[in-house]
PDB file of C-alpha atoms in Angstrom:
ATOM      1  CA  UNK C   1       0.033   0.070   0.005  1.00 68.00           C
ATOM      2  CA  UNK C   2       0.817   3.665  -0.040  1.00 87.00           C
ATOM      3  CA  UNK C   3       2.058   3.904  -3.582  1.00 93.00           C
ATOM      4  CA  UNK C   4       2.777   7.305  -5.292  1.00 96.00           C
ATOM      5  CA  UNK C   5       3.321   7.629  -8.978  1.00 96.00           C
ATOM      6  CA  UNK C   6       4.771  10.517 -11.020  1.00 97.00           C
ATOM      7  CA  UNK C   7       4.479  11.330 -14.670  1.00 97.00           C
ATOM      8  CA  UNK C   8       6.577  11.768 -16.698  1.00 97.00           C
ATOM      9  CA  UNK C   9       9.733  10.005 -15.274  1.00 97.00           C
ATOM     10  CA  UNK C  10      11.896  12.251 -17.508  1.00 97.00           C
ATOM     11  CA  UNK C  11      11.399  15.191 -19.775  1.00 97.00           C
ATOM     12  CA  UNK C  12      13.618  17.354 -21.924  1.00 97.00           C
ATOM     13  CA  UNK C  13      12.315  20.713 -23.075  1.00 96.00           C
ATOM     14  CA  UNK C  14      13.497  23.901 -24.710  1.00 96.00           C
ATOM     15  CA  UNK C  15      14.230  27.013 -22.729  1.00 97.00           C
ATOM     16  CA  UNK C  16      11.114  29.161 -22.322  1.00 96.00           C
ATOM     17  CA  UNK C  17       8.554  26.290 -22.508  1.00 97.00           C
ATOM     18  CA  UNK C  18       6.431  25.086 -19.685  1.00 97.00           C
ATOM     19  CA  UNK C  19       6.454  21.637 -18.321  1.00 97.00           C
ATOM     20  CA  UNK C  20       3.709  19.948 -16.238  1.00 97.00           C
ATOM     21  CA  UNK C  21       4.560  17.107 -13.783  1.00 98.00           C
ATOM     22  CA  UNK C  22       1.761  14.895 -12.306  1.00 97.00           C
ATOM     23  CA  UNK C  23       1.844  13.260  -8.875  1.00 96.00           C
ATOM     24  CA  UNK C  24      -0.816  10.628  -7.959  1.00 96.00           C
ATOM     25  CA  UNK C  25      -1.464   8.659  -4.848  1.00 93.00           C
ATOM     26  CA  UNK C  26      -2.682   5.327  -6.257  1.00 94.00           C
ATOM     27  CA  UNK C  27      -4.230   3.507  -3.286  1.00 89.00           C
ATOM     28  CA  UNK C  28      -5.003   6.155  -0.773  1.00 87.00           C
ATOM     29  CA  UNK C  29      -6.341   9.700  -0.533  1.00 88.00           C
ATOM     30  CA  UNK C  30      -3.832  12.234   0.193  1.00 86.00           C
ATOM     31  CA  UNK C  31      -5.055  15.494   1.592  1.00 80.00           C
ATOM     32  CA  UNK C  32      -1.518  16.858   1.644  1.00 89.00           C
ATOM     33  CA  UNK C  33       1.093  16.436  -1.008  1.00 93.00           C
ATOM     34  CA  UNK C  34       4.635  17.810  -1.052  1.00 94.00           C
ATOM     35  CA  UNK C  35       6.980  18.871  -3.892  1.00 96.00           C
ATOM     36  CA  UNK C  36      10.781  18.582  -3.413  1.00 96.00           C
ATOM     37  CA  UNK C  37      13.672  19.348  -5.645  1.00 96.00           C
ATOM     38  CA  UNK C  38      17.036  17.502  -5.460  1.00 95.00           C
ATOM     39  CA  UNK C  39      20.278  18.431  -7.014  1.00 90.00           C
ATOM     40  CA  UNK C  40      23.070  15.758  -7.670  1.00 86.00           C
ATOM     41  CA  UNK C  41      24.513  14.324  -4.546  1.00 83.00           C
ATOM     42  CA  UNK C  42      22.484  16.665  -2.385  1.00 87.00           C
ATOM     43  CA  UNK C  43      19.468  16.020  -0.075  1.00 88.00           C
ATOM     44  CA  UNK C  44      15.833  16.817  -0.782  1.00 92.00           C
ATOM     45  CA  UNK C  45      14.800  20.529  -0.633  1.00 92.00           C
ATOM     46  CA  UNK C  46      11.110  21.179   0.094  1.00 92.00           C
ATOM     47  CA  UNK C  47       9.583  23.568  -2.401  1.00 95.00           C
ATOM     48  CA  UNK C  48       5.931  23.628  -1.485  1.00 94.00           C
ATOM     49  CA  UNK C  49       3.128  21.997   0.495  1.00 92.00           C
ATOM     50  CA  UNK C  50       0.012  21.331  -1.469  1.00 90.00           C
ATOM     51  CA  UNK C  51      -3.466  20.835   0.282  1.00 86.00           C
ATOM     52  CA  UNK C  52      -6.478  19.574  -1.666  1.00 83.00           C
ATOM     53  CA  UNK C  53      -8.688  22.367  -2.646  1.00 81.00           C
ATOM     54  CA  UNK C  54      -6.537  25.202  -1.343  1.00 84.00           C
ATOM     55  CA  UNK C  55      -3.599  27.248  -2.381  1.00 87.00           C
ATOM     56  CA  UNK C  56      -0.156  25.731  -2.114  1.00 91.00           C
ATOM     57  CA  UNK C  57       2.231  26.963   0.642  1.00 91.00           C
ATOM     58  CA  UNK C  58       5.652  27.846  -0.818  1.00 94.00           C
ATOM     59  CA  UNK C  59       8.947  27.722   1.020  1.00 92.00           C
ATOM     60  CA  UNK C  60      10.995  30.806   1.359  1.00 92.00           C
ATOM     61  CA  UNK C  61      12.929  31.595  -1.868  1.00 93.00           C
ATOM     62  CA  UNK C  62      10.678  29.435  -4.185  1.00 95.00           C
ATOM     63  CA  UNK C  63       9.034  31.535  -6.772  1.00 94.00           C
ATOM     64  CA  UNK C  64       5.328  30.691  -6.763  1.00 92.00           C
ATOM     65  CA  UNK C  65       4.746  32.229 -10.167  1.00 95.00           C
ATOM     66  CA  UNK C  66       7.374  30.022 -11.750  1.00 96.00           C
ATOM     67  CA  UNK C  67       6.414  26.792  -9.925  1.00 97.00           C
ATOM     68  CA  UNK C  68       2.624  26.490 -10.172  1.00 96.00           C
ATOM     69  CA  UNK C  69       0.992  23.835  -8.054  1.00 94.00           C
ATOM     70  CA  UNK C  70      -2.529  22.509  -8.382  1.00 91.00           C
ATOM     71  CA  UNK C  71      -4.076  19.977  -5.961  1.00 89.00           C
ATOM     72  CA  UNK C  72      -7.401  19.559  -7.593  1.00 83.00           C
ATOM     73  CA  UNK C  73      -8.410  16.116  -6.145  1.00 89.00           C
ATOM     74  CA  UNK C  74      -7.418  13.865  -3.213  1.00 88.00           C
ATOM     75  CA  UNK C  75      -5.294  11.767  -5.480  1.00 92.00           C
ATOM     76  CA  UNK C  76      -3.667  14.243  -7.804  1.00 93.00           C
ATOM     77  CA  UNK C  77      -1.301  17.199  -7.578  1.00 94.00           C
ATOM     78  CA  UNK C  78       0.498  18.780 -10.452  1.00 95.00           C
ATOM     79  CA  UNK C  79       3.666  21.045 -10.645  1.00 97.00           C
ATOM     80  CA  UNK C  80       4.020  23.268 -13.648  1.00 97.00           C
ATOM     81  CA  UNK C  81       7.395  24.753 -14.332  1.00 97.00           C
ATOM     82  CA  UNK C  82       6.623  27.879 -16.324  1.00 97.00           C
ATOM     83  CA  UNK C  83       9.114  29.487 -18.864  1.00 96.00           C
ATOM     84  CA  UNK C  84      11.727  26.901 -17.809  1.00 96.00           C
ATOM     85  CA  UNK C  85      15.376  27.816 -18.034  1.00 96.00           C
ATOM     86  CA  UNK C  86      18.514  25.589 -17.751  1.00 96.00           C
ATOM     87  CA  UNK C  87      18.898  26.480 -14.143  1.00 95.00           C
ATOM     88  CA  UNK C  88      15.548  24.728 -13.573  1.00 96.00           C
ATOM     89  CA  UNK C  89      17.044  21.361 -14.510  1.00 96.00           C
ATOM     90  CA  UNK C  90      16.857  19.063 -11.579  1.00 96.00           C
ATOM     91  CA  UNK C  91      15.248  16.031 -10.084  1.00 97.00           C
ATOM     92  CA  UNK C  92      11.692  16.862  -8.927  1.00 98.00           C
ATOM     93  CA  UNK C  93      10.063  14.449  -6.402  1.00 97.00           C
ATOM     94  CA  UNK C  94       6.607  14.583  -4.925  1.00 97.00           C
ATOM     95  CA  UNK C  95       5.301  12.877  -1.785  1.00 95.00           C
ATOM     96  CA  UNK C  96       1.946  12.360  -0.167  1.00 93.00           C
ATOM     97  CA  UNK C  97       0.859  11.992   3.396  1.00 87.00           C
ATOM     98  CA  UNK C  98      -1.732   9.596   4.609  1.00 79.00           C
ATOM     99  CA  UNK C  99      -4.936  11.357   5.937  1.00 73.00           C
ATOM    100  CA  UNK C 100      -4.673  12.838   9.369  1.00 68.00           C
ATOM    101  CA  UNK C 101      -4.912  10.409  12.087  1.00 68.00           C
ATOM    102  CA  UNK C 102      -3.390   7.607  10.118  1.00 67.00           C
ATOM    103  CA  UNK C 103       0.334   8.640  10.578  1.00 71.00           C
ATOM    104  CA  UNK C 104       2.805  11.439   9.548  1.00 77.00           C
ATOM    105  CA  UNK C 105       4.832   9.256   7.070  1.00 86.00           C
ATOM    106  CA  UNK C 106       5.337  10.705   3.642  1.00 90.00           C
ATOM    107  CA  UNK C 107       5.481   8.309   0.759  1.00 93.00           C
ATOM    108  CA  UNK C 108       7.452   9.482  -2.249  1.00 96.00           C
ATOM    109  CA  UNK C 109       7.056   9.105  -5.910  1.00 97.00           C
ATOM    110  CA  UNK C 110       9.869   7.898  -8.257  1.00 97.00           C
ATOM    111  CA  UNK C 111      10.816  11.401  -9.330  1.00 97.00           C
ATOM    112  CA  UNK C 112      10.899  13.322 -12.507  1.00 98.00           C
ATOM    113  CA  UNK C 113      14.226  14.264 -14.184  1.00 97.00           C
ATOM    114  CA  UNK C 114      13.857  17.669 -15.907  1.00 97.00           C
ATOM    115  CA  UNK C 115      16.370  18.800 -18.307  1.00 97.00           C
ATOM    116  CA  UNK C 116      16.094  22.326 -19.884  1.00 97.00           C
ATOM    117  CA  UNK C 117      18.129  22.902 -23.051  1.00 96.00           C
TER     118      UNK C 117
ATOM    119  CA  UNK W   1      15.844  26.335  13.009  1.00 81.00           C
ATOM    120  CA  UNK W   2      15.622  22.593  12.725  1.00 86.00           C
ATOM    121  CA  UNK W   3      18.732  20.827  11.797  1.00 91.00           C
ATOM    122  CA  UNK W   4      19.624  17.246  10.780  1.00 96.00           C
ATOM    123  CA  UNK W   5      23.169  16.044  10.438  1.00 97.00           C
ATOM    124  CA  UNK W   6      24.080  12.633   9.131  1.00 97.00           C
ATOM    125  CA  UNK W   7      27.345  10.888   9.461  1.00 97.00           C
ATOM    126  CA  UNK W   8      29.392   9.569   7.887  1.00 97.00           C
ATOM    127  CA  UNK W   9      28.816  11.177   4.487  1.00 96.00           C
ATOM    128  CA  UNK W  10      29.901   8.028   2.779  1.00 97.00           C
ATOM    129  CA  UNK W  11      30.610   4.542   3.995  1.00 98.00           C
ATOM    130  CA  UNK W  12      32.070   1.543   2.267  1.00 98.00           C
ATOM    131  CA  UNK W  13      31.605  -1.903   3.866  1.00 97.00           C
ATOM    132  CA  UNK W  14      32.465  -5.410   2.943  1.00 97.00           C
ATOM    133  CA  UNK W  15      29.515  -7.872   2.653  1.00 97.00           C
ATOM    134  CA  UNK W  16      28.737  -9.099   6.171  1.00 97.00           C
ATOM    135  CA  UNK W  17      30.511  -6.263   7.948  1.00 97.00           C
ATOM    136  CA  UNK W  18      28.009  -4.685  10.296  1.00 98.00           C
ATOM    137  CA  UNK W  19      27.949  -0.955  11.080  1.00 98.00           C
ATOM    138  CA  UNK W  20      25.940   2.022  12.096  1.00 98.00           C
ATOM    139  CA  UNK W  21      24.772   5.255  10.475  1.00 98.00           C
ATOM    140  CA  UNK W  22      24.165   8.368  12.666  1.00 98.00           C
ATOM    141  CA  UNK W  23      21.521  10.996  12.478  1.00 98.00           C
ATOM    142  CA  UNK W  24      21.855  13.923  14.943  1.00 98.00           C
ATOM    143  CA  UNK W  25      18.957  16.270  15.112  1.00 97.00           C
ATOM    144  CA  UNK W  26      18.117  19.646  16.695  1.00 94.00           C
ATOM    145  CA  UNK W  27      14.365  20.448  16.676  1.00 89.00           C
ATOM    146  CA  UNK W  28      12.098  22.297  19.049  1.00 84.00           C
ATOM    147  CA  UNK W  29       9.889  19.390  19.838  1.00 87.00           C
ATOM    148  CA  UNK W  30      10.254  16.197  17.873  1.00 90.00           C
ATOM    149  CA  UNK W  31       6.988  14.841  16.411  1.00 88.00           C
ATOM    150  CA  UNK W  32       8.604  12.055  14.481  1.00 91.00           C
ATOM    151  CA  UNK W  33      11.909  10.891  12.949  1.00 95.00           C
ATOM    152  CA  UNK W  34      11.921   9.097   9.608  1.00 96.00           C
ATOM    153  CA  UNK W  35      14.463   6.963   7.683  1.00 97.00           C
ATOM    154  CA  UNK W  36      14.363   6.478   4.055  1.00 97.00           C
ATOM    155  CA  UNK W  37      16.431   4.585   1.453  1.00 97.00           C
ATOM    156  CA  UNK W  38      17.161   6.264  -1.867  1.00 97.00           C
ATOM    157  CA  UNK W  39      18.566   4.477  -4.941  1.00 96.00           C
ATOM    158  CA  UNK W  40      20.272   6.563  -7.684  1.00 93.00           C
ATOM    159  CA  UNK W  41      17.733   8.228  -9.938  1.00 92.00           C
ATOM    160  CA  UNK W  42      14.708   7.161  -7.687  1.00 95.00           C
ATOM    161  CA  UNK W  43      12.513   8.657  -5.037  1.00 95.00           C
ATOM    162  CA  UNK W  44      13.103   7.828  -1.457  1.00 96.00           C
ATOM    163  CA  UNK W  45      11.673   4.515  -0.138  1.00 96.00           C
ATOM    164  CA  UNK W  46      10.229   4.654   3.333  1.00 95.00           C
ATOM    165  CA  UNK W  47      11.949   2.444   6.060  1.00 96.00           C
ATOM    166  CA  UNK W  48      10.934   3.556   9.491  1.00 94.00           C
ATOM    167  CA  UNK W  49       9.191   6.122  11.637  1.00 93.00           C
ATOM    168  CA  UNK W  50      10.193   6.659  15.285  1.00 95.00           C
ATOM    169  CA  UNK W  51       8.310   8.826  17.599  1.00 92.00           C
ATOM    170  CA  UNK W  52       9.862   8.707  21.175  1.00 92.00           C
ATOM    171  CA  UNK W  53      13.235   8.177  22.734  1.00 94.00           C
ATOM    172  CA  UNK W  54      13.914   4.493  23.435  1.00 96.00           C
ATOM    173  CA  UNK W  55      11.836   3.393  20.523  1.00 96.00           C
ATOM    174  CA  UNK W  56      13.360   0.691  18.187  1.00 97.00           C
ATOM    175  CA  UNK W  57      12.105  -0.802  14.951  1.00 97.00           C
ATOM    176  CA  UNK W  58      13.621  -3.566  12.775  1.00 97.00           C
ATOM    177  CA  UNK W  59      13.290  -4.669   9.113  1.00 95.00           C
ATOM    178  CA  UNK W  60      15.358  -7.529   7.802  1.00 95.00           C
ATOM    179  CA  UNK W  61      18.945  -6.458   8.254  1.00 96.00           C
ATOM    180  CA  UNK W  62      18.087  -2.836   9.408  1.00 98.00           C
ATOM    181  CA  UNK W  63      17.328  -1.641  12.904  1.00 98.00           C
ATOM    182  CA  UNK W  64      16.576   1.948  13.872  1.00 98.00           C
ATOM    183  CA  UNK W  65      16.889   3.385  17.296  1.00 98.00           C
ATOM    184  CA  UNK W  66      16.033   6.781  18.750  1.00 97.00           C
ATOM    185  CA  UNK W  67      17.388   8.971  21.632  1.00 96.00           C
ATOM    186  CA  UNK W  68      16.609  12.529  22.536  1.00 93.00           C
ATOM    187  CA  UNK W  69      19.415  13.841  20.376  1.00 95.00           C
ATOM    188  CA  UNK W  70      20.165  11.215  17.637  1.00 97.00           C
ATOM    189  CA  UNK W  71      18.995   8.189  15.714  1.00 98.00           C
ATOM    190  CA  UNK W  72      21.083   5.262  14.619  1.00 98.00           C
ATOM    191  CA  UNK W  73      20.399   2.950  11.664  1.00 98.00           C
ATOM    192  CA  UNK W  74      22.234  -0.309  12.383  1.00 98.00           C
ATOM    193  CA  UNK W  75      22.961  -2.570   9.436  1.00 98.00           C
ATOM    194  CA  UNK W  76      23.654  -6.127  10.335  1.00 98.00           C
ATOM    195  CA  UNK W  77      25.580  -8.383   7.939  1.00 97.00           C
ATOM    196  CA  UNK W  78      24.796  -6.129   4.916  1.00 97.00           C
ATOM    197  CA  UNK W  79      24.654  -7.450   1.384  1.00 97.00           C
ATOM    198  CA  UNK W  80      25.455  -5.567  -1.861  1.00 97.00           C
ATOM    199  CA  UNK W  81      21.806  -4.878  -2.414  1.00 97.00           C
ATOM    200  CA  UNK W  82      21.865  -2.712   0.689  1.00 97.00           C
ATOM    201  CA  UNK W  83      23.981  -0.206  -1.206  1.00 98.00           C
ATOM    202  CA  UNK W  84      22.068   3.043  -1.415  1.00 97.00           C
ATOM    203  CA  UNK W  85      21.851   6.468   0.187  1.00 97.00           C
ATOM    204  CA  UNK W  86      20.111   6.521   3.565  1.00 98.00           C
ATOM    205  CA  UNK W  87      18.223   9.645   4.453  1.00 97.00           C
ATOM    206  CA  UNK W  88      17.055  10.833   7.825  1.00 97.00           C
ATOM    207  CA  UNK W  89      14.322  13.385   8.372  1.00 96.00           C
ATOM    208  CA  UNK W  90      12.419  14.988  11.220  1.00 93.00           C
ATOM    209  CA  UNK W  91       9.060  16.546  11.696  1.00 90.00           C
ATOM    210  CA  UNK W  92       8.746  19.077  14.447  1.00 86.00           C
ATOM    211  CA  UNK W  93       5.664  19.364  16.603  1.00 77.00           C
ATOM    212  CA  UNK W  94       5.026  22.908  15.496  1.00 69.00           C
ATOM    213  CA  UNK W  95       4.878  21.638  11.886  1.00 62.00           C
ATOM    214  CA  UNK W  96       2.061  19.267  12.397  1.00 58.00           C
ATOM    215  CA  UNK W  97      -0.140  21.625  10.617  1.00 62.00           C
ATOM    216  CA  UNK W  98       1.736  21.597   7.348  1.00 62.00           C
ATOM    217  CA  UNK W  99       3.429  18.233   8.217  1.00 72.00           C
ATOM    218  CA  UNK W 100       6.740  19.314   6.532  1.00 82.00           C
ATOM    219  CA  UNK W 101       9.959  17.205   6.948  1.00 89.00           C
ATOM    220  CA  UNK W 102      13.490  18.452   7.260  1.00 91.00           C
ATOM    221  CA  UNK W 103      16.005  16.164   5.692  1.00 94.00           C
ATOM    222  CA  UNK W 104      19.645  15.390   6.414  1.00 95.00           C
ATOM    223  CA  UNK W 105      22.172  15.285   3.593  1.00 94.00           C
ATOM    224  CA  UNK W 106      22.252  11.427   3.723  1.00 96.00           C
ATOM    225  CA  UNK W 107      24.918   8.627   4.044  1.00 97.00           C
ATOM    226  CA  UNK W 108      25.963   6.946   0.835  1.00 97.00           C
ATOM    227  CA  UNK W 109      26.488   3.304   1.638  1.00 98.00           C
ATOM    228  CA  UNK W 110      28.436   0.966  -0.563  1.00 98.00           C
ATOM    229  CA  UNK W 111      28.529  -2.669   0.312  1.00 98.00           C
ATOM    230  CA  UNK W 112      31.182  -4.658  -1.630  1.00 97.00           C
ATOM    231  CA  UNK W 113      30.871  -8.399  -2.240  1.00 95.00           C
TER     232      UNK W 113
END
């Protein structure tokens, strides 16, 4: 149980284009999902917390107009990187928490490798 | 500010050579401490959650323990397939609203046959 999927697993795009990444909880409803970014040989950096039906909460220093997050249902959150540039190239990972009262563990998706040319 | 420090940064073991990974944390009220395993190019895989000092959890060759200042991940008789980066993360009691985790930088474990 507690499986999280991401799509696509990798994407290459041209500078200036927008890219959408989907995160789905497959066998549970996730009221809260999280988006992380990871650079090579570094740990995970939280970008934003996404709650179903409300606006995402962004961490300090993360541009909310550049990284658009939508959590439209209890099983789907999307991250859109708008007007992507080479410096946005990274490994993006989402996670989802079980509903409140069932534990605080976050279950992670397999990640999406974004390369901006 | 919450801080999580993992040591060593990298560890190379021979198959069967037991060892421990350390996770030291500073947090104003610990709600939970989490251990994950991450293989290259993949998302973290959940291993354990520990909530209070003295708590221990085991899974196959792995055993996690928790004190008020640190956690250990003991690996007994490791095999090459245990090679991965092991990540430690904490959740503070004040963050239960948004349920955010603070991660350490990880320990890269390599087990040689």
